[in-house]
């Protein structure tokens, strides 16, 4: 679905380039300054539309609860873990997290009104992973870690723009979904799942189950 949306937006960009080119090269240059300004404006608008399409394409369709990947932990030092995240496509990223717990965040676009009635499903994009210490003293004095998992393309951030516009938009809601802070433990493996309500983590081995039981 979001590939089709991105393609439609890209087609709009091509039309803008075509119209901009015609304005720039067609007819007399008697009004050259005005003609050139309009043509360049159309080409600039086309570039912006392309960047918007690229940002939309980075979101994934969210029809129902689904796995977004797995997280595994290897302890380097106390409160210091090498974290391996394998997403649903099998791509692996390793980061170092400090603290006692981890959290994964995602951006969610929820369509409403006519768009929802047309069957366009919500979309999500993983945002960042971070570590947290259990005690306030550790939070204040020890090193904190936050890693971006996926950013916007070339500085164009559709989700952030919609969020700044406000929640009163008639066609979309922007939601920041976060998994509840979950304990890190050497050898623990978690399955991270996403739904319309946000993210949740499920233990996949005994180390993860023991960590959750001790934390609760």
Coordinates of C-alpha atoms in Angstrom, one line a residue, residues 2 8 52 74-75 92-93 110 112 164 181 185-186 199 209 214:
X2 CA 2.7 2.5 0.9
X8 CA 1.6 8.3 -6.8
X52 CA 8.1 13.4 1.0
X74 CA 25.5 -9.9 25.9
X75 CA 26.9 -8.4 29.0
X92 CA 21.2 -7.0 12.0
X93 CA 22.4 -4.0 13.9
X110 CA -3.1 6.2 12.0
X112 CA -8.9 8.3 9.8
X164 CA 3.6 19.9 14.8
X181 CA 11.0 -0.6 29.8
X185 CA 20.3 -9.6 31.1
X186 CA 23.2 -11.5 29.7
X199 CA 5.0 -2.0 21.1
X209 CA 11.8 -15.0 31.3
X214 CA 12.7 -10.9 38.9

